[in-house]
Each structure stands twice: as structure tokens, then as C-alpha cells.
């Protein structure tokens, strides 16, 4: 069976795009990925497009804009993991021998379709009584403080770190570093979370070109990064009390990915994780096995998760700093890891990085543990 390689990556600026829509952004990212791969766009044999609130045929509109209408195209909706799932589907098509060159796109024009705090799925019973994602994660933060002694100042260091990284990322939504005081004095959202603890409403898109061994030999692979694993799981129904400070879904998906890639968490050099809220970074990093449960806030305080630290987390700025255009997020995480492993990110570069993880999780946070979780492992 062939390996799967990523040869080309592309990404728009994340932020507000009042003069573009999701298809425009997706087309921009796709053309950049094709150019980065050094191939003719007509070499692409199929495409998968992840998005959440963009309607039924966004992927087809993207292909039409870049002159590729008529290709096999699958639109993918899997909550915040939509773009990451598009990459997984593209990789499966390569491994199955169905195609040799496939595009995976993630896009979202969130500012035109969503204005306030996301809720769990409307069918969820907790949503019916007013649960929102900020409220749920605020409860998880408060419980983590109770169980492990995390201070409010330690939690604030996560957006401080991520927005410092974003300030060095020309494609990030936010460009200004912040302080602990900025976090603590920002507008309250759901105690203990304030505005700077939350990811923003963002427009943006990203794309990757995945290839088989055969295609890589044809087009040249000096800059290719191997997609060693792409794992996907969905959450189980909550039928008994569950921990608010540990994520079995992230843990199980990560174990699947590590096994497929033939590595362990100790082999990872950097990780892009789904920090939709500051506490989410804590839960996901520990769920991935990268830090022991209860240890991550103090590790951040010691600088271990900085770009120059022992294990950099979210060097792109993460969802809090780079932005969170839902369908675009999972692909953008992979774009960052690929560029890190290729040594192409300037003063955000992690020296000697060879193995990177991209973790994305989407869907309602109550009633069902999580709708979808993806863990992608990339190796150079």
C-alpha cells in the first residue's frame, strides 16, 4: 500500500474578509497549494472540501473558480473537524489506489453566517436549556482548577503564549501580543473565561495537495512531508457521569494515530491543538499524552510550550491567536505543521522539528462527548 505525502500547502490570511466568500477564499488557498506543489492544476484528480455553515455546493464553486469543474468532489461537514476530515478522506483515496493526486480544502466565511457564541447541536437536551460552548468550557476550567490547583493567572498564560506566536505569523487573525493583565481585564464571557480566552469569529481557508508514492516520484519530493497517520473517532453518548478534566475521545484518537504512525507521544516535536478556549488547550494537550494530566498549566508557566521550549504547542498562534474559521481550521493546522517540518516559518521556526501532530475536535460538548476528533501525524 502506498504512503501518503503532502507536497503542496496553501492558506489565506485569517481574519475578516468582507469582500470575499467561502468559495473565493477556498480558491485562493487551493491555487497557492497547487503552486507550492509545483504541479499543473490539471494534475489534481479529485478533491474534498470541508466546511460547516457554507451550504451544499461550496466545493464545486471552488473548483469552478480555479478551472477544475468536473472533478470528483466531496463536500465534508463534520463540525470543527470538517477540514481535517477532508484531509483524512483524501488520504484514504490515495491509500486505496483510487487516485494519485488529491486536493483537500477547508474553508469558512464565518462572519457572514454567525455572530455569537456557538451552542451545542440544537437537538442536545442541554442546548435546549441554554448551554453554550463558552459556558461548558467555563465549567470545565473551574473543575480543572478545583482538581489540579490551576490558577487563573496560569490559565491566562495560554492566550498570552498563543497571541505572542500569532504576532509572528503574517497570516494570523491577531497581530498584537497581550499580557496576563490584558486577559484578566478583558470582557467577561463565562466565568472564569474572558474574551481573550476565546477563539474569534474568523474567515479563512487552507488547502493541501496529497500524493501517492507514484505521483511523488513523478513530480519530485524534496519538500514532501509524509502523512504518517490520520485518525478519526466520534464521541460516545454520555450514559454515566464523565470527567470534565479528561477527554477520552482525544485520548483514544491519539492512541489510534500513534499506533498507525509507529511512534509515541515522546517522539513529537510540536503540536497544533484545538484551543477553541484556553482551557481546551490544557485538556487536549494532556489528552494527547504530551503532558501528564494536571501538569500542563505549570509547564506553560515554565516556558515548556513556547516556540523555544521543550515541546512547542500552537506555534501558529492556535485558534485563539491565528483564528478559527471552523472548516478551515483543521487544514490550517496541517499547513502549519508541514511548513514547520520544512523549515519555512521564519522566526517561528522550531529547530530540528521532524514529527508534528495536528489535533482537531468538533461538535457539541455535552450529551455526546464530542462529535468528531481527528489526530494527524506528519513526519519529515
mmCIF file of C-alpha atoms in Angstrom:
data_model
loop_
_atom_site.group_PDB
_atom_site.id
_atom_site.type_symbol
_atom_site.label_atom_id
_atom_site.label_comp_id
_atom_site.label_asym_id
_atom_site.label_seq_id
_atom_site.Cartn_x
_atom_site.Cartn_y
_atom_site.Cartn_z
ATOM 1 C CA UNK A 1 0.000 0.000 0.000
ATOM 2 C CA UNK A 2 1.283 3.454 -0.864
ATOM 3 C CA UNK A 3 2.311 6.051 1.688
ATOM 4 C CA UNK A 4 0.564 9.424 1.631
ATOM 5 C CA UNK A 5 2.585 12.588 1.141
ATOM 6 C CA UNK A 6 1.766 16.288 1.299
ATOM 7 C CA UNK A 7 3.693 18.202 -1.338
ATOM 8 C CA UNK A 8 1.806 21.493 -1.587
ATOM 9 C CA UNK A 9 0.141 23.704 1.029
ATOM 10 C CA UNK A 10 -1.703 26.997 0.827
ATOM 11 C CA UNK A 11 -3.529 29.292 3.212
ATOM 12 C CA UNK A 12 -5.264 32.647 3.089
ATOM 13 C CA UNK A 13 -4.871 35.335 5.683
ATOM 14 C CA UNK A 14 -7.193 34.557 8.585
ATOM 15 C CA UNK A 15 -9.439 37.381 9.786
ATOM 16 C CA UNK A 16 -12.374 39.301 8.354
ATOM 17 C CA UNK A 17 -12.909 39.182 4.589
ATOM 18 C CA UNK A 18 -15.950 41.359 3.786
ATOM 19 C CA UNK A 19 -15.245 41.326 0.038
ATOM 20 C CA UNK A 20 -14.826 37.540 -0.365
ATOM 21 C CA UNK A 21 -16.948 34.483 0.309
ATOM 22 C CA UNK A 22 -16.023 30.942 1.312
ATOM 23 C CA UNK A 23 -15.549 29.827 -2.296
ATOM 24 C CA UNK A 24 -13.262 32.776 -3.083
ATOM 25 C CA UNK A 25 -11.130 32.006 -0.052
ATOM 26 C CA UNK A 26 -11.022 28.304 -0.850
ATOM 27 C CA UNK A 27 -9.966 29.011 -4.430
ATOM 28 C CA UNK A 28 -7.156 31.285 -3.235
ATOM 29 C CA UNK A 29 -5.836 28.630 -0.857
ATOM 30 C CA UNK A 30 -6.122 25.861 -3.458
ATOM 31 C CA UNK A 31 -4.232 27.802 -6.121
ATOM 32 C CA UNK A 32 -1.460 28.526 -3.619
ATOM 33 C CA UNK A 33 -1.247 24.843 -2.669
ATOM 34 C CA UNK A 34 -1.022 23.805 -6.329
ATOM 35 C CA UNK A 35 1.729 26.358 -6.948
ATOM 36 C CA UNK A 36 3.558 25.263 -3.804
ATOM 37 C CA UNK A 37 3.474 21.664 -5.039
ATOM 38 C CA UNK A 38 4.967 22.761 -8.354
ATOM 39 C CA UNK A 39 2.340 20.942 -10.412
ATOM 40 C CA UNK A 40 -0.179 21.883 -13.063
ATOM 41 C CA UNK A 41 -3.644 22.234 -11.536
ATOM 42 C CA UNK A 42 -4.883 19.713 -14.089
ATOM 43 C CA UNK A 43 -2.833 17.039 -12.300
ATOM 44 C CA UNK A 44 -5.381 17.094 -9.463
ATOM 45 C CA UNK A 45 -7.680 14.083 -9.884
ATOM 46 C CA UNK A 46 -10.217 14.653 -7.088
ATOM 47 C CA UNK A 47 -10.980 16.985 -4.209
ATOM 48 C CA UNK A 48 -12.550 17.022 -0.761
ATOM 49 C CA UNK A 49 -13.809 20.274 0.759
ATOM 50 C CA UNK A 50 -14.560 20.752 4.454
ATOM 51 C CA UNK A 51 -16.924 23.488 5.649
ATOM 52 C CA UNK A 52 -19.683 23.834 8.236
ATOM 53 C CA UNK A 53 -22.095 26.710 7.522
ATOM 54 C CA UNK A 54 -21.413 27.346 3.815
ATOM 55 C CA UNK A 55 -24.215 25.480 2.060
ATOM 56 C CA UNK A 56 -24.358 22.456 -0.189
ATOM 57 C CA UNK A 57 -22.019 23.106 -3.134
ATOM 58 C CA UNK A 58 -19.171 25.255 -1.844
ATOM 59 C CA UNK A 59 -16.564 22.747 -3.021
ATOM 60 C CA UNK A 60 -17.988 22.738 -6.545
ATOM 61 C CA UNK A 61 -17.861 26.542 -6.612
ATOM 62 C CA UNK A 62 -14.198 26.452 -5.596
ATOM 63 C CA UNK A 63 -13.307 24.023 -8.381
ATOM 64 C CA UNK A 64 -15.209 26.138 -10.903
ATOM 65 C CA UNK A 65 -13.266 29.244 -9.846
ATOM 66 C CA UNK A 66 -9.909 27.543 -10.444
ATOM 67 C CA UNK A 67 -10.875 25.832 -13.706
ATOM 68 C CA UNK A 68 -11.285 22.320 -12.303
ATOM 69 C CA UNK A 69 -15.051 21.875 -12.555
ATOM 70 C CA UNK A 70 -15.992 18.294 -13.341
ATOM 71 C CA UNK A 71 -13.586 16.559 -10.966
ATOM 72 C CA UNK A 72 -14.919 14.136 -8.364
ATOM 73 C CA UNK A 73 -15.704 16.437 -5.417
ATOM 74 C CA UNK A 74 -16.981 15.567 -1.962
ATOM 75 C CA UNK A 75 -18.197 18.243 0.444
ATOM 76 C CA UNK A 76 -17.428 17.268 4.044
ATOM 77 C CA UNK A 77 -19.302 18.527 7.128
ATOM 78 C CA UNK A 78 -18.018 17.180 10.433
ATOM 79 C CA UNK A 79 -18.316 20.160 12.781
ATOM 80 C CA UNK A 80 -14.980 21.837 13.562
ATOM 81 C CA UNK A 81 -13.189 18.728 12.279
ATOM 82 C CA UNK A 82 -14.618 19.193 8.764
ATOM 83 C CA UNK A 83 -11.362 20.308 7.152
ATOM 84 C CA UNK A 84 -9.301 17.717 8.993
ATOM 85 C CA UNK A 85 -11.784 15.058 7.908
ATOM 86 C CA UNK A 86 -11.397 16.230 4.302
ATOM 87 C CA UNK A 87 -7.663 15.523 4.599
ATOM 88 C CA UNK A 88 -8.392 12.097 6.026
ATOM 89 C CA UNK A 89 -10.777 11.287 3.178
ATOM 90 C CA UNK A 90 -8.204 12.448 0.632
ATOM 91 C CA UNK A 91 -5.553 10.257 2.262
ATOM 92 C CA UNK A 92 -7.867 7.240 2.196
ATOM 93 C CA UNK A 93 -8.478 7.760 -1.527
ATOM 94 C CA UNK A 94 -4.710 7.758 -2.059
ATOM 95 C CA UNK A 95 -4.111 4.651 0.079
ATOM 96 C CA UNK A 96 -6.905 2.795 -1.692
ATOM 97 C CA UNK A 97 -5.271 3.437 -5.065
ATOM 98 C CA UNK A 98 -8.312 5.345 -6.325
ATOM 99 C CA UNK A 99 -6.282 8.489 -7.085
ATOM 100 C CA UNK A 100 -2.662 9.652 -7.110
ATOM 101 C CA UNK A 101 -3.119 13.412 -6.599
ATOM 102 C CA UNK A 102 -5.946 14.792 -4.449
ATOM 103 C CA UNK A 103 -6.714 18.244 -3.051
ATOM 104 C CA UNK A 104 -8.112 18.720 0.446
ATOM 105 C CA UNK A 105 -9.611 22.125 1.182
ATOM 106 C CA UNK A 106 -11.089 23.686 4.298
ATOM 107 C CA UNK A 107 -12.947 26.983 4.152
ATOM 108 C CA UNK A 108 -15.371 29.123 6.119
ATOM 109 C CA UNK A 109 -16.746 32.660 5.870
ATOM 110 C CA UNK A 110 -17.886 32.720 9.453
ATOM 111 C CA UNK A 111 -18.512 36.462 9.787
ATOM 112 C CA UNK A 112 -21.330 36.268 7.240
ATOM 113 C CA UNK A 113 -23.054 33.293 8.808
ATOM 114 C CA UNK A 114 -22.514 33.500 12.541
ATOM 115 C CA UNK A 115 -22.407 36.339 15.047
ATOM 116 C CA UNK A 116 -22.479 34.992 18.608
ATOM 117 C CA UNK A 117 -21.492 32.143 20.898
ATOM 118 C CA UNK A 118 -21.811 28.682 19.404
ATOM 119 C CA UNK A 119 -24.194 26.295 21.106
ATOM 120 C CA UNK A 120 -24.086 22.515 21.129
ATOM 121 C CA UNK A 121 -26.240 20.880 18.476
ATOM 122 C CA UNK A 122 -29.849 22.137 18.867
ATOM 123 C CA UNK A 123 -31.044 18.557 19.405
ATOM 124 C CA UNK A 124 -28.903 18.252 22.525
ATOM 125 C CA UNK A 125 -31.019 18.486 25.702
ATOM 126 C CA UNK A 126 -28.538 20.816 27.404
ATOM 127 C CA UNK A 127 -28.714 23.208 24.439
ATOM 128 C CA UNK A 128 -32.456 23.469 24.952
ATOM 129 C CA UNK A 129 -31.878 24.951 28.397
ATOM 130 C CA UNK A 130 -29.280 27.470 27.254
ATOM 131 C CA UNK A 131 -25.914 25.717 27.222
ATOM 132 C CA UNK A 132 -23.304 27.405 25.044
ATOM 133 C CA UNK A 133 -19.778 26.332 24.233
ATOM 134 C CA UNK A 134 -18.235 29.139 26.351
ATOM 135 C CA UNK A 135 -20.423 28.108 29.272
ATOM 136 C CA UNK A 136 -19.492 24.451 29.010
ATOM 137 C CA UNK A 137 -15.767 25.172 28.764
ATOM 138 C CA UNK A 138 -16.004 27.622 31.653
ATOM 139 C CA UNK A 139 -17.373 24.813 33.810
ATOM 140 C CA UNK A 140 -14.525 22.587 32.669
ATOM 141 C CA UNK A 141 -11.996 25.282 33.574
ATOM 142 C CA UNK A 142 -13.499 25.737 37.022
ATOM 143 C CA UNK A 143 -13.465 21.990 37.640
ATOM 144 C CA UNK A 144 -9.832 21.729 36.473
ATOM 145 C CA UNK A 145 -8.887 24.478 38.932
ATOM 146 C CA UNK A 146 -10.607 22.543 41.710
ATOM 147 C CA UNK A 147 -8.972 19.202 40.853
ATOM 148 C CA UNK A 148 -5.441 20.277 39.958
ATOM 149 C CA UNK A 149 -4.910 23.692 41.544
ATOM 150 C CA UNK A 150 -4.512 25.649 38.311
ATOM 151 C CA UNK A 151 -4.570 29.384 38.987
ATOM 152 C CA UNK A 152 -6.408 31.946 36.906
ATOM 153 C CA UNK A 153 -3.068 33.516 36.032
ATOM 154 C CA UNK A 154 -1.713 30.194 34.739
ATOM 155 C CA UNK A 155 -4.755 29.791 32.502
ATOM 156 C CA UNK A 156 -4.242 33.335 31.202
ATOM 157 C CA UNK A 157 -0.715 32.422 30.109
ATOM 158 C CA UNK A 158 -2.148 30.241 27.321
ATOM 159 C CA UNK A 159 -3.702 33.114 25.315
ATOM 160 C CA UNK A 160 -0.618 35.194 26.143
ATOM 161 C CA UNK A 161 1.583 32.495 24.590
ATOM 162 C CA UNK A 162 -0.646 31.896 21.601
ATOM 163 C CA UNK A 163 -1.151 35.547 20.718
ATOM 164 C CA UNK A 164 2.608 36.104 21.023
ATOM 165 C CA UNK A 165 3.048 33.325 18.457
ATOM 166 C CA UNK A 166 0.283 34.792 16.285
ATOM 167 C CA UNK A 167 2.039 38.163 16.299
ATOM 168 C CA UNK A 168 4.897 36.431 14.437
ATOM 169 C CA UNK A 169 2.527 34.795 11.946
ATOM 170 C CA UNK A 170 1.666 37.074 8.992
ATOM 171 C CA UNK A 171 -1.492 35.056 8.243
ATOM 172 C CA UNK A 172 -2.936 35.173 11.761
ATOM 173 C CA UNK A 173 -6.130 36.950 12.778
ATOM 174 C CA UNK A 174 -4.440 38.741 15.686
ATOM 175 C CA UNK A 175 -1.125 40.567 15.357
ATOM 176 C CA UNK A 176 -0.675 42.146 18.801
ATOM 177 C CA UNK A 177 0.900 40.426 21.819
ATOM 178 C CA UNK A 178 -1.028 40.620 25.081
ATOM 179 C CA UNK A 179 -0.217 40.369 28.781
ATOM 180 C CA UNK A 180 -1.728 38.428 31.658
ATOM 181 C CA UNK A 181 -3.363 41.673 32.767
ATOM 182 C CA UNK A 182 -4.944 42.090 29.329
ATOM 183 C CA UNK A 183 -6.509 38.647 29.649
ATOM 184 C CA UNK A 184 -7.773 39.174 33.180
ATOM 185 C CA UNK A 185 -9.187 42.628 32.393
ATOM 186 C CA UNK A 186 -10.864 41.679 29.106
ATOM 187 C CA UNK A 187 -14.641 41.399 28.850
ATOM 188 C CA UNK A 188 -16.107 38.526 30.907
ATOM 189 C CA UNK A 189 -17.679 35.787 28.774
ATOM 190 C CA UNK A 190 -18.409 32.886 31.142
ATOM 191 C CA UNK A 191 -16.600 32.872 34.463
ATOM 192 C CA UNK A 192 -13.678 32.245 34.647
ATOM 193 C CA UNK A 193 -13.230 32.749 30.879
ATOM 194 C CA UNK A 194 -12.823 36.243 29.456
ATOM 195 C CA UNK A 195 -12.723 37.471 25.870
ATOM 196 C CA UNK A 196 -9.017 36.726 25.348
ATOM 197 C CA UNK A 197 -9.616 33.131 26.465
ATOM 198 C CA UNK A 198 -11.871 32.549 23.441
ATOM 199 C CA UNK A 199 -11.151 31.952 19.759
ATOM 200 C CA UNK A 200 -12.584 34.644 17.449
ATOM 201 C CA UNK A 201 -15.175 34.604 14.680
ATOM 202 C CA UNK A 202 -12.886 34.239 11.656
ATOM 203 C CA UNK A 203 -12.976 33.943 7.870
ATOM 204 C CA UNK A 204 -10.283 31.918 6.100
ATOM 205 C CA UNK A 205 -9.298 28.882 4.091
ATOM 206 C CA UNK A 206 -6.431 26.433 3.695
ATOM 207 C CA UNK A 207 -5.609 23.623 1.280
ATOM 208 C CA UNK A 208 -3.144 20.776 0.839
ATOM 209 C CA UNK A 209 -2.159 18.581 -2.105
ATOM 210 C CA UNK A 210 -1.752 14.933 -1.114
ATOM 211 C CA UNK A 211 0.003 12.371 -3.293
ATOM 212 C CA UNK A 212 0.834 8.700 -3.628
ATOM 213 C CA UNK A 213 4.370 7.325 -3.838
ATOM 214 C CA UNK A 214 3.962 7.082 -7.610
ATOM 215 C CA UNK A 215 2.917 10.702 -8.006
ATOM 216 C CA UNK A 216 5.689 11.862 -5.709
ATOM 217 C CA UNK A 217 8.276 10.119 -7.882
ATOM 218 C CA UNK A 218 6.786 11.831 -10.921
ATOM 219 C CA UNK A 219 6.662 15.351 -9.503
ATOM 220 C CA UNK A 220 9.694 15.289 -7.214
ATOM 221 C CA UNK A 221 9.528 15.058 -3.464
ATOM 222 C CA UNK A 222 12.362 17.039 -1.885
ATOM 223 C CA UNK A 223 9.862 19.190 0.039
ATOM 224 C CA UNK A 224 7.273 16.491 0.726
ATOM 225 C CA UNK A 225 6.084 15.653 4.226
ATOM 226 C CA UNK A 226 4.664 12.201 4.928
ATOM 227 C CA UNK A 227 1.200 11.935 6.445
ATOM 228 C CA UNK A 228 2.065 9.024 8.707
ATOM 229 C CA UNK A 229 -1.386 8.759 10.300
ATOM 230 C CA UNK A 230 -4.815 10.315 10.026
ATOM 231 C CA UNK A 231 -7.129 9.060 12.758
ATOM 232 C CA UNK A 232 -10.797 9.919 13.261
ATOM 233 C CA UNK A 233 -13.221 8.984 16.020
ATOM 234 C CA UNK A 234 -16.617 10.186 17.190
ATOM 235 C CA UNK A 235 -17.701 10.554 20.779
ATOM 236 C CA UNK A 236 -19.878 8.146 22.695
ATOM 237 C CA UNK A 237 -23.203 9.059 24.254
ATOM 238 C CA UNK A 238 -22.932 10.205 27.864
ATOM 239 C CA UNK A 239 -24.784 7.476 29.757
ATOM 240 C CA UNK A 240 -22.876 7.844 33.013
ATOM 241 C CA UNK A 241 -21.012 10.627 34.821
ATOM 242 C CA UNK A 242 -17.885 11.639 32.919
ATOM 243 C CA UNK A 243 -14.819 13.647 33.855
ATOM 244 C CA UNK A 244 -14.796 17.313 32.871
ATOM 245 C CA UNK A 245 -10.997 17.398 33.091
ATOM 246 C CA UNK A 246 -10.049 14.495 30.832
ATOM 247 C CA UNK A 247 -11.006 13.767 27.224
ATOM 248 C CA UNK A 248 -11.373 10.055 26.432
ATOM 249 C CA UNK A 249 -12.179 10.943 22.818
ATOM 250 C CA UNK A 250 -8.913 12.826 22.313
ATOM 251 C CA UNK A 251 -7.010 10.076 24.139
ATOM 252 C CA UNK A 252 -8.495 7.248 22.039
ATOM 253 C CA UNK A 253 -7.992 9.091 18.751
ATOM 254 C CA UNK A 254 -4.396 9.886 19.663
ATOM 255 C CA UNK A 255 -3.629 6.285 20.586
ATOM 256 C CA UNK A 256 -5.024 5.185 17.231
ATOM 257 C CA UNK A 257 -2.845 7.732 15.423
ATOM 258 C CA UNK A 258 0.321 6.863 17.359
ATOM 259 C CA UNK A 259 -0.164 3.171 16.625
ATOM 260 C CA UNK A 260 -0.707 3.809 12.920
ATOM 261 C CA UNK A 261 2.369 6.037 12.718
ATOM 262 C CA UNK A 262 4.543 3.723 14.791
ATOM 263 C CA UNK A 263 5.511 6.439 17.263
ATOM 264 C CA UNK A 264 4.617 7.585 20.761
ATOM 265 C CA UNK A 265 3.943 10.985 22.298
ATOM 266 C CA UNK A 266 7.582 11.211 23.334
ATOM 267 C CA UNK A 267 8.584 11.384 19.655
ATOM 268 C CA UNK A 268 6.543 14.528 18.944
ATOM 269 C CA UNK A 269 8.443 17.778 18.308
ATOM 270 C CA UNK A 270 5.478 20.161 18.028
ATOM 271 C CA UNK A 271 1.701 20.122 18.130
ATOM 272 C CA UNK A 272 -1.137 22.223 16.787
ATOM 273 C CA UNK A 273 -4.148 21.550 19.015
ATOM 274 C CA UNK A 274 -7.781 22.656 19.071
ATOM 275 C CA UNK A 275 -7.637 25.539 21.565
ATOM 276 C CA UNK A 276 -11.128 26.924 20.946
ATOM 277 C CA UNK A 277 -10.816 28.191 24.532
ATOM 278 C CA UNK A 278 -7.764 28.475 26.767
ATOM 279 C CA UNK A 279 -8.841 25.536 28.921
ATOM 280 C CA UNK A 280 -9.325 23.451 25.761
ATOM 281 C CA UNK A 281 -5.582 23.597 25.073
ATOM 282 C CA UNK A 282 -4.945 22.188 28.538
ATOM 283 C CA UNK A 283 -7.409 19.333 28.080
ATOM 284 C CA UNK A 284 -6.264 18.441 24.550
ATOM 285 C CA UNK A 285 -2.512 18.526 25.205
ATOM 286 C CA UNK A 286 -2.957 16.244 28.201
ATOM 287 C CA UNK A 287 -5.417 14.057 26.292
ATOM 288 C CA UNK A 288 -2.803 13.620 23.573
ATOM 289 C CA UNK A 289 -0.393 12.314 26.198
ATOM 290 C CA UNK A 290 2.091 15.117 25.535
ATOM 291 C CA UNK A 291 1.998 16.263 29.172
ATOM 292 C CA UNK A 292 0.804 14.373 32.248
ATOM 293 C CA UNK A 293 -2.689 15.178 33.438
ATOM 294 C CA UNK A 294 -2.662 18.173 35.749
ATOM 295 C CA UNK A 295 0.838 19.282 34.715
ATOM 296 C CA UNK A 296 0.323 21.453 31.642
ATOM 297 C CA UNK A 297 -0.525 24.844 33.224
ATOM 298 C CA UNK A 298 2.668 24.800 35.294
ATOM 299 C CA UNK A 299 4.628 23.651 32.229
ATOM 300 C CA UNK A 300 3.323 26.654 30.284
ATOM 301 C CA UNK A 301 4.377 28.887 33.173
ATOM 302 C CA UNK A 302 7.900 27.444 32.910
ATOM 303 C CA UNK A 303 8.009 28.143 29.161
ATOM 304 C CA UNK A 304 7.991 24.480 28.118
ATOM 305 C CA UNK A 305 5.267 25.051 25.496
ATOM 306 C CA UNK A 306 6.903 28.133 23.947
ATOM 307 C CA UNK A 307 8.431 28.001 20.476
ATOM 308 C CA UNK A 308 11.841 27.694 22.138
ATOM 309 C CA UNK A 309 10.572 25.320 24.820
ATOM 310 C CA UNK A 310 10.705 21.572 25.326
ATOM 311 C CA UNK A 311 7.533 20.893 23.315
ATOM 312 C CA UNK A 312 6.077 23.876 21.433
ATOM 313 C CA UNK A 313 2.272 23.951 21.374
ATOM 314 C CA UNK A 314 0.381 26.017 18.791
ATOM 315 C CA UNK A 315 3.356 27.847 17.254
ATOM 316 C CA UNK A 316 0.971 29.260 14.631
ATOM 317 C CA UNK A 317 -0.957 31.085 17.339
ATOM 318 C CA UNK A 318 -3.578 28.374 17.594
ATOM 319 C CA UNK A 319 -7.280 29.021 17.254
ATOM 320 C CA UNK A 320 -7.083 31.763 19.884
ATOM 321 C CA UNK A 321 -4.406 33.722 18.022
ATOM 322 C CA UNK A 322 -4.446 32.563 14.405
ATOM 323 C CA UNK A 323 -8.248 32.334 14.279
ATOM 324 C CA UNK A 324 -10.902 29.654 13.976
ATOM 325 C CA UNK A 325 -12.774 29.567 10.642
ATOM 326 C CA UNK A 326 -14.325 26.197 11.560
ATOM 327 C CA UNK A 327 -14.000 24.256 8.277
ATOM 328 C CA UNK A 328 -10.634 25.869 7.563
ATOM 329 C CA UNK A 329 -9.115 25.174 10.957
ATOM 330 C CA UNK A 330 -8.077 21.527 10.624
ATOM 331 C CA UNK A 331 -6.400 22.085 7.267
ATOM 332 C CA UNK A 332 -4.621 25.208 8.518
ATOM 333 C CA UNK A 333 -3.180 23.202 11.411
ATOM 334 C CA UNK A 334 -1.673 20.744 8.932
ATOM 335 C CA UNK A 335 -0.350 23.618 6.803
ATOM 336 C CA UNK A 336 1.473 24.972 9.854
ATOM 337 C CA UNK A 337 2.977 21.592 10.744
ATOM 338 C CA UNK A 338 4.115 20.991 7.150
ATOM 339 C CA UNK A 339 5.780 24.400 6.981
ATOM 340 C CA UNK A 340 7.440 23.836 10.353
ATOM 341 C CA UNK A 341 8.826 20.467 9.251
ATOM 342 C CA UNK A 342 10.090 22.048 6.019
ATOM 343 C CA UNK A 343 11.733 24.920 7.911
ATOM 344 C CA UNK A 344 9.712 27.669 6.238
ATOM 345 C CA UNK A 345 8.208 29.768 9.040
ATOM 346 C CA UNK A 346 10.920 32.323 9.805
ATOM 347 C CA UNK A 347 11.212 33.435 13.408
ATOM 348 C CA UNK A 348 8.527 30.949 14.484
ATOM 349 C CA UNK A 349 10.723 28.067 13.362
ATOM 350 C CA UNK A 350 11.182 25.141 15.748
ATOM 351 C CA UNK A 351 14.720 23.946 15.268
ATOM 352 C CA UNK A 352 15.188 20.316 14.305
ATOM 353 C CA UNK A 353 11.467 19.508 14.145
ATOM 354 C CA UNK A 354 10.818 16.164 12.425
ATOM 355 C CA UNK A 355 7.478 14.949 13.841
ATOM 356 C CA UNK A 356 4.370 17.083 14.241
ATOM 357 C CA UNK A 357 0.815 16.472 15.433
ATOM 358 C CA UNK A 358 -2.359 18.271 14.363
ATOM 359 C CA UNK A 359 -5.380 17.736 16.637
ATOM 360 C CA UNK A 360 -8.870 18.960 15.812
ATOM 361 C CA UNK A 361 -12.078 18.335 17.692
ATOM 362 C CA UNK A 362 -15.581 19.456 16.833
ATOM 363 C CA UNK A 363 -19.178 19.156 17.812
ATOM 364 C CA UNK A 364 -21.258 19.585 20.901
ATOM 365 C CA UNK A 365 -19.554 19.304 24.241
ATOM 366 C CA UNK A 366 -22.432 17.892 26.265
ATOM 367 C CA UNK A 367 -24.823 14.994 25.743
ATOM 368 C CA UNK A 368 -22.241 13.438 23.441
ATOM 369 C CA UNK A 369 -18.613 13.809 24.476
ATOM 370 C CA UNK A 370 -17.678 15.243 21.096
ATOM 371 C CA UNK A 371 -18.968 14.813 17.577
ATOM 372 C CA UNK A 372 -15.625 14.281 15.850
ATOM 373 C CA UNK A 373 -11.947 14.207 16.762
ATOM 374 C CA UNK A 374 -9.043 13.943 14.328
ATOM 375 C CA UNK A 375 -5.353 13.454 15.005
ATOM 376 C CA UNK A 376 -2.932 13.732 12.092
ATOM 377 C CA UNK A 377 0.754 12.844 12.443
ATOM 378 C CA UNK A 378 3.248 14.243 9.961
ATOM 379 C CA UNK A 379 6.859 13.145 9.602
ATOM 380 C CA UNK A 380 9.765 14.599 7.634
#
